[in-house]
Each structure stands twice: as C-alpha cells, then as structure tokens.
Amino acid sequence: MSGCKKPRAVANPLESTITTPSERILKECHTLYVDNENGLVKMAESLGVRLLPPRKKIIVMIMGNHSAGKSSFINWYVEEHIQKTGVAIETQGFTFITSGRKRESLTGNATLHLYPHFRPLLEFKGVTDYLGAEISTSKQKKFSLVTFVDTPGLVDGDMVYPFDVNNAITSFGEQADLIFVFFDPMGQALCKRTLNIVEQLSEKCGDKLRFYLSKADERVMMQIVQELCRRPGLNKCGFEMPTIYIPNPQKPSRCINQIDEVCETIEKSINQAVQKTLDQLEKDCNVVISTINQTLEQDRMNVSCNRSNRFNSFLCGVVGIFLPSLFILSFLISTFAPEELDTLVGEGLAKTLYISTGIVVYLWDWVPEDWQIMFVITFGALCYFMLFLAKYFARQGSKTLTRREKKKLAECSNYIQDVVKSKKRKLYEEYLRQCAAEYDF
C-alpha cells in the first residue's frame, strides 16, 4: 500500500480540535481512577487491592508480512507521515502511534511508563530495545481515541529477530482491543510465520481478529482464504477478508475499496470501549466498597477478639497470682494467735482472714503427709501454667483500626457511593443520549 506523504509537521493543531463525548467520557473515567486525592487506584492501594486505570484510548495492533501496508495504513488514518514505508522491512520492532499534545518520539522505557498495561512484555528479552512510541498532534478521523501498534514485518526463511517475535506479538495481541491482519498478495501473502501467529492469537482472542487484503487480487485472496480455512483454529463460519487500499485519485481502481469499513470497525470498538470502561468502573467501585466493608467487619471481629483475649489474660493472671498468694498467706496467718491478729489488723479483717485462709488450711489437712510435697509441686506448676496462659492471651491481640482510620474508610465508601457512582450514572446517560431517543430517558 502506498500513498501521498504529508509533512512531519502538525496535521491538525490541538487548539482547533473539538473533544467528542466518547473522548470526554473516557478521560473523566480515567481521572476518577488517578485523581491524587480521591482516585480509586489510591484508595484500592491503601486496602491492598491493585487496580489499573482504564485506557483513554483503544489499542489497535496491526500485523502481517513485510510490505503488507501496515505503516501506510497508519499514515493514511493519521493523515501524517509518521511511519516509514517501503519494500524493505522498515518496521523491525513495535511502535505505538498515538495522539498527544506535541510531536515526540519515545524510547522503550518511556513507552512502558506511558502504557503500564504492557509491562508484561519485559519478560521477553530484547523487546524494550525495539520498542518505541510516536506521539502526533493529529486529530483526524478518530485518532484522538486510538493508539496503533505497528508490529515487525514477518517473513519466513532465515530471518532472525532480536527477540521472540511470535510470543511478543501474541502478548501484544492479548492486550489490544483490535487486531488487524494485513495480507499483501504482491508479497509473501501466505507467510507461514504470519499464519502461525494468527492461529495462536485466534485461540486466545479470536473475537479481536480482523483480516484485510491490502491490495486487490481476487485470485490470491482465494488462495489466502483457502489456506486460512485449512487451519482448524481459523476455519470459522462467516469468514470475511475485505480488500482495502489507500485511495489515490491519480490512480483510479476498479476494485471495491472497503477501507472505510476499517474506520467503522475502529469507531465501533471505541463505542464498546466506552461501555466496557463504564461497566468496569462500576465493578471496581463495588470491589473497593466491598473491601472497605470487609476491612471494617474484620476490625470489629478483631476488637471483639481482643476484648476476649484481654479478659482471659486478666482471669488467668489473677488465678495464677491469687492462688499461691492465698496459699502462702494461709500458713502465715496460722502462725498468729487470734488475739495477736485482732491487735494487728482489727477484729473485722482478722475474722475475714481466718475464714478465707481456714478453708485452705482445712483442705491442706486432707492431703496425706506423703503427698504434700507432690501437691506443692503440682500446685506450683498449675499456677505457673496459669501465668503462662495469661501471657499467651496478652500476645494474641490483633491490630485494630484507629478511630481516624475507620472514619477515613467510611468517608471513602461514602465518596464512592455518592460521587463516583453518581458520576458514572451521568456519564452513561451522556453516552446513551448520543444514540437513544430523548423519550427513552
């Protein structure tokens, strides 16, 4: 695929653009996640839950054999010459093409910071060295809501890639919203590497795949369709492969050009992305609220458990100290004559002491003299065990929330219920007003 080149300069100034409802909704949803004070990501992180903010744009990955027109299509859609085009293998790595505030080129690490969803690619050795991003200020078509991923041109034979290209493309495809597969009838239309990757992608994300013949040739198209249908993973009912090419008034063609259908497919995916983002916002709100409720409920259980442990610790401690104290006191009091004890502590207290300690002395008399030493050892061990239990229960206390922390959690829950969910409902209504009749609301 080839077409007229536009200058590298700005294709459409940012100041003159009009934000679409879909773009505004996606941005506002993203803001609800990443807000510095009340963002869902920050709230979830404080609760030990990991949330990824939704993407503000859909990801469209374009793959195929080399010279299949991938870069040319991107340049046509953006209406700016961003990607190199030609017969040679121009694209040797992965390039993100996205809309932004100024024209800029990013390297691998900067690209992964911009697209954290693609961090799993780090496990493929060498990919980051062949990863980059091109930021354009173009707002043509729906480019403000689309990020294209231009993939390496695929060839068979002895071509050696600096990384595991098959699995890398598969990993990209799993993260993408759409996967465009371009077949070029003039080149290696039946490149086995391309077909193998497509079959692998079909098993994991077949609903994202779209096939296009990038240059019209009915004979070769039939060969491609037959080859695809021979593969069990791609032999599906209703298989379609429209023909597309870059419109060129100077070179009219009699073949039907269905390139506008590609734009419609992208627009449809954008609309679905808005719905998915709003639905995911609702789910994530419920996850955070549910986690807050579970945290508060667990705190209530911890408070109750701590009370029980403190009571048990106190009870065991009292028993462990009171019994040996009473035992020793009983024998000390028994050495005093009643008159002496009345003089020392008073008649009333002396009477109480005699009654309480008399029981211990009475029980001691029941113990045979041969068993008294064993009884003292057993009694001492029991008292020590009670003190050990007291210390054990004292250590069983669980950490509980402070009043300030509980108040903060309650405020977060109320904020999500009253502000975030309310905002989500308004955004859904705003989105539906674009297509539904007024009387439906």
mmCIF file of C-alpha atoms in Angstrom, residues 78-255:
data_model
loop_
_atom_site.group_PDB
_atom_site.id
_atom_site.type_symbol
_atom_site.label_atom_id
_atom_site.label_comp_id
_atom_site.label_asym_id
_atom_site.label_seq_id
_atom_site.Cartn_x
_atom_site.Cartn_y
_atom_site.Cartn_z
ATOM 1 C CA VAL A 78 -3.478 9.759 10.939
ATOM 2 C CA GLU A 79 -3.015 11.872 7.796
ATOM 3 C CA GLU A 80 0.592 12.443 8.711
ATOM 4 C CA HIS A 81 3.761 10.700 7.591
ATOM 5 C CA ILE A 82 4.797 9.076 10.868
ATOM 6 C CA GLN A 83 5.901 5.568 9.918
ATOM 7 C CA LYS A 84 8.420 4.735 7.219
ATOM 8 C CA THR A 85 7.018 2.843 4.265
ATOM 9 C CA GLY A 86 8.691 0.866 1.540
ATOM 10 C CA VAL A 87 9.513 -2.558 0.157
ATOM 11 C CA ALA A 88 12.209 -3.216 2.758
ATOM 12 C CA ILE A 89 11.429 -4.387 6.261
ATOM 13 C CA GLU A 90 11.022 -0.886 7.691
ATOM 14 C CA THR A 91 9.422 -1.885 10.996
ATOM 15 C CA GLN A 92 11.737 -4.178 12.964
ATOM 16 C CA GLY A 93 10.208 -3.580 16.393
ATOM 17 C CA PHE A 94 6.972 -2.446 17.988
ATOM 18 C CA THR A 95 5.914 1.171 17.622
ATOM 19 C CA PHE A 96 2.994 2.844 19.384
ATOM 20 C CA ILE A 97 1.426 5.647 17.359
ATOM 21 C CA THR A 98 -0.806 7.847 19.478
ATOM 22 C CA SER A 99 -2.275 11.323 19.721
ATOM 23 C CA GLY A 100 -0.846 13.822 22.180
ATOM 24 C CA ARG A 101 -0.043 17.428 22.961
ATOM 25 C CA LYS A 102 3.155 17.692 20.908
ATOM 26 C CA ARG A 103 5.097 15.741 18.307
ATOM 27 C CA GLU A 104 7.520 13.490 20.159
ATOM 28 C CA SER A 105 9.331 10.155 19.919
ATOM 29 C CA LEU A 106 9.728 7.910 22.971
ATOM 30 C CA THR A 107 12.107 5.057 23.695
ATOM 31 C CA GLY A 108 11.259 1.682 25.240
ATOM 32 C CA ASN A 109 11.222 2.557 28.968
ATOM 33 C CA ALA A 110 9.321 5.793 28.420
ATOM 34 C CA THR A 111 6.810 3.885 26.286
ATOM 35 C CA LEU A 112 6.175 1.343 29.053
ATOM 36 C CA HIS A 113 5.639 4.192 31.541
ATOM 37 C CA LEU A 114 3.047 5.599 29.161
ATOM 38 C CA TYR A 115 1.416 2.177 28.696
ATOM 39 C CA PRO A 116 1.691 0.270 32.033
ATOM 40 C CA HIS A 117 -0.726 -2.399 30.742
ATOM 41 C CA PHE A 118 2.104 -3.666 28.512
ATOM 42 C CA ARG A 119 4.664 -4.162 31.300
ATOM 43 C CA PRO A 120 4.380 -7.988 30.963
ATOM 44 C CA LEU A 121 6.450 -7.525 27.773
ATOM 45 C CA LEU A 122 9.511 -7.047 29.984
ATOM 46 C CA GLU A 123 9.708 -10.811 30.342
ATOM 47 C CA PHE A 124 10.594 -11.029 26.632
ATOM 48 C CA LYS A 125 14.310 -10.366 26.481
ATOM 49 C CA GLY A 126 15.268 -7.695 23.955
ATOM 50 C CA VAL A 127 11.786 -6.302 23.282
ATOM 51 C CA THR A 128 12.324 -2.989 25.120
ATOM 52 C CA ASP A 129 15.326 -2.240 22.868
ATOM 53 C CA TYR A 130 12.977 -2.458 19.891
ATOM 54 C CA LEU A 131 10.037 -0.664 21.466
ATOM 55 C CA GLY A 132 9.103 2.947 20.881
ATOM 56 C CA ALA A 133 6.265 5.406 20.561
ATOM 57 C CA GLU A 134 5.462 8.197 18.132
ATOM 58 C CA ILE A 135 3.224 10.929 19.503
ATOM 59 C CA SER A 136 1.361 13.055 16.964
ATOM 60 C CA THR A 137 -0.942 16.035 17.417
ATOM 61 C CA SER A 138 -3.209 14.840 14.623
ATOM 62 C CA LYS A 139 -6.909 14.550 15.444
ATOM 63 C CA GLN A 140 -8.029 13.197 12.077
ATOM 64 C CA LYS A 141 -10.850 10.653 11.993
ATOM 65 C CA LYS A 142 -10.998 9.019 15.471
ATOM 66 C CA PHE A 143 -7.243 9.147 16.052
ATOM 67 C CA SER A 144 -7.641 11.008 19.359
ATOM 68 C CA LEU A 145 -9.213 7.812 20.736
ATOM 69 C CA VAL A 146 -6.932 5.278 19.051
ATOM 70 C CA THR A 147 -3.413 4.033 19.668
ATOM 71 C CA PHE A 148 -1.976 1.969 16.836
ATOM 72 C CA VAL A 149 0.702 -0.645 17.442
ATOM 73 C CA ASP A 150 2.817 -1.225 14.350
ATOM 74 C CA THR A 151 4.448 -4.660 14.579
ATOM 75 C CA PRO A 152 7.562 -6.101 12.893
ATOM 76 C CA GLY A 153 7.146 -7.198 9.289
ATOM 77 C CA LEU A 154 7.020 -11.000 9.263
ATOM 78 C CA VAL A 155 8.980 -13.169 6.848
ATOM 79 C CA ASP A 156 9.868 -16.832 6.577
ATOM 80 C CA GLY A 157 13.252 -18.379 5.993
ATOM 81 C CA ASP A 158 16.477 -17.461 7.764
ATOM 82 C CA MET A 159 15.294 -14.097 9.067
ATOM 83 C CA VAL A 160 16.485 -13.786 12.688
ATOM 84 C CA TYR A 161 14.642 -11.432 15.034
ATOM 85 C CA PRO A 162 16.369 -9.937 18.112
ATOM 86 C CA PHE A 163 13.582 -11.247 20.356
ATOM 87 C CA ASP A 164 10.888 -13.916 20.463
ATOM 88 C CA VAL A 165 8.730 -12.219 17.841
ATOM 89 C CA ASN A 166 5.963 -14.848 17.804
ATOM 90 C CA ASN A 167 5.221 -14.744 21.531
ATOM 91 C CA ALA A 168 5.802 -10.989 21.726
ATOM 92 C CA ILE A 169 3.168 -10.308 19.053
ATOM 93 C CA THR A 170 0.805 -12.754 20.782
ATOM 94 C CA SER A 171 1.309 -10.906 24.088
ATOM 95 C CA PHE A 172 0.622 -7.555 22.388
ATOM 96 C CA GLY A 173 -2.497 -9.005 20.811
ATOM 97 C CA GLU A 174 -3.869 -10.144 24.166
ATOM 98 C CA GLN A 175 -3.663 -6.548 25.450
ATOM 99 C CA ALA A 176 -5.071 -4.960 22.277
ATOM 100 C CA ASP A 177 -8.732 -4.182 21.624
ATOM 101 C CA LEU A 178 -8.484 -4.956 17.901
ATOM 102 C CA ILE A 179 -6.013 -6.959 15.826
ATOM 103 C CA PHE A 180 -5.794 -6.133 12.121
ATOM 104 C CA VAL A 181 -4.069 -8.760 9.971
ATOM 105 C CA PHE A 182 -2.920 -7.407 6.614
ATOM 106 C CA PHE A 183 -2.233 -9.783 3.731
ATOM 107 C CA ASP A 184 -0.353 -8.485 0.710
ATOM 108 C CA PRO A 185 -0.976 -10.518 -2.455
ATOM 109 C CA MET A 186 2.112 -8.995 -4.130
ATOM 110 C CA GLY A 187 4.445 -10.162 -1.362
ATOM 111 C CA GLN A 188 4.557 -13.166 0.957
ATOM 112 C CA ALA A 189 0.812 -13.412 1.276
ATOM 113 C CA LEU A 190 0.989 -16.903 2.701
ATOM 114 C CA CYS A 191 3.864 -16.272 5.089
ATOM 115 C CA LYS A 192 3.767 -19.285 7.429
ATOM 116 C CA ARG A 193 5.069 -17.249 10.363
ATOM 117 C CA THR A 194 2.146 -14.845 9.991
ATOM 118 C CA LEU A 195 -0.361 -17.695 9.731
ATOM 119 C CA ASN A 196 1.115 -19.458 12.778
ATOM 120 C CA ILE A 197 0.866 -16.311 14.915
ATOM 121 C CA VAL A 198 -2.659 -15.633 13.671
ATOM 122 C CA GLU A 199 -3.691 -19.176 14.588
ATOM 123 C CA GLN A 200 -2.143 -18.749 18.040
ATOM 124 C CA LEU A 201 -3.968 -15.448 18.532
ATOM 125 C CA SER A 202 -7.217 -16.989 17.355
ATOM 126 C CA GLU A 203 -7.145 -19.465 20.239
ATOM 127 C CA LYS A 204 -6.827 -16.708 22.866
ATOM 128 C CA CYS A 205 -8.569 -13.682 21.366
ATOM 129 C CA GLY A 206 -10.262 -14.687 18.138
ATOM 130 C CA ASP A 207 -13.019 -12.074 18.574
ATOM 131 C CA LYS A 208 -10.451 -9.280 18.118
ATOM 132 C CA LEU A 209 -9.075 -10.519 14.795
ATOM 133 C CA ARG A 210 -9.949 -8.756 11.533
ATOM 134 C CA PHE A 211 -8.452 -9.825 8.183
ATOM 135 C CA TYR A 212 -7.790 -7.461 5.282
ATOM 136 C CA LEU A 213 -6.300 -7.885 1.827
ATOM 137 C CA SER A 214 -4.172 -4.782 1.444
ATOM 138 C CA LYS A 215 -4.068 -4.911 -2.367
ATOM 139 C CA ALA A 216 -6.880 -6.200 -4.557
ATOM 140 C CA ASP A 217 -6.211 -9.532 -6.194
ATOM 141 C CA GLU A 218 -9.136 -11.976 -6.237
ATOM 142 C CA ARG A 219 -7.008 -14.972 -7.241
ATOM 143 C CA VAL A 220 -4.559 -14.545 -4.370
ATOM 144 C CA MET A 221 -7.390 -13.711 -1.976
ATOM 145 C CA MET A 222 -8.954 -17.103 -2.708
ATOM 146 C CA GLN A 223 -5.600 -18.785 -2.010
ATOM 147 C CA ILE A 224 -5.281 -16.957 1.309
ATOM 148 C CA VAL A 225 -8.835 -17.829 2.370
ATOM 149 C CA GLN A 226 -8.289 -21.476 1.448
ATOM 150 C CA GLU A 227 -5.019 -21.581 3.407
ATOM 151 C CA LEU A 228 -6.631 -19.950 6.442
ATOM 152 C CA CYS A 229 -9.605 -22.297 6.343
ATOM 153 C CA ARG A 230 -7.285 -25.318 6.261
ATOM 154 C CA ARG A 231 -6.165 -24.413 9.758
ATOM 155 C CA PRO A 232 -8.623 -25.725 12.396
ATOM 156 C CA GLY A 233 -8.295 -22.661 14.616
ATOM 157 C CA LEU A 234 -9.232 -20.276 11.782
ATOM 158 C CA ASN A 235 -11.868 -22.332 9.987
ATOM 159 C CA LYS A 236 -14.893 -20.347 11.107
ATOM 160 C CA CYS A 237 -18.276 -19.687 9.601
ATOM 161 C CA GLY A 238 -18.782 -16.196 8.180
ATOM 162 C CA PHE A 239 -15.075 -15.625 7.453
ATOM 163 C CA GLU A 240 -14.511 -12.212 5.875
ATOM 164 C CA MET A 241 -11.482 -10.553 4.312
ATOM 165 C CA PRO A 242 -12.305 -7.175 2.742
ATOM 166 C CA THR A 243 -9.968 -5.622 0.194
ATOM 167 C CA ILE A 244 -8.509 -2.251 1.126
ATOM 168 C CA TYR A 245 -6.052 0.172 -0.428
ATOM 169 C CA ILE A 246 -5.042 3.788 0.051
ATOM 170 C CA PRO A 247 -7.299 5.970 -2.128
ATOM 171 C CA ASN A 248 -5.339 7.746 -4.849
ATOM 172 C CA PRO A 249 -7.256 9.983 -7.281
ATOM 173 C CA GLN A 250 -4.356 9.835 -9.733
ATOM 174 C CA LYS A 251 -4.568 6.022 -9.870
ATOM 175 C CA PRO A 252 -8.239 5.028 -10.007
ATOM 176 C CA SER A 253 -9.015 1.358 -9.464
ATOM 177 C CA ARG A 254 -11.987 -0.737 -10.496
ATOM 178 C CA CYS A 255 -11.692 -2.858 -7.340
#
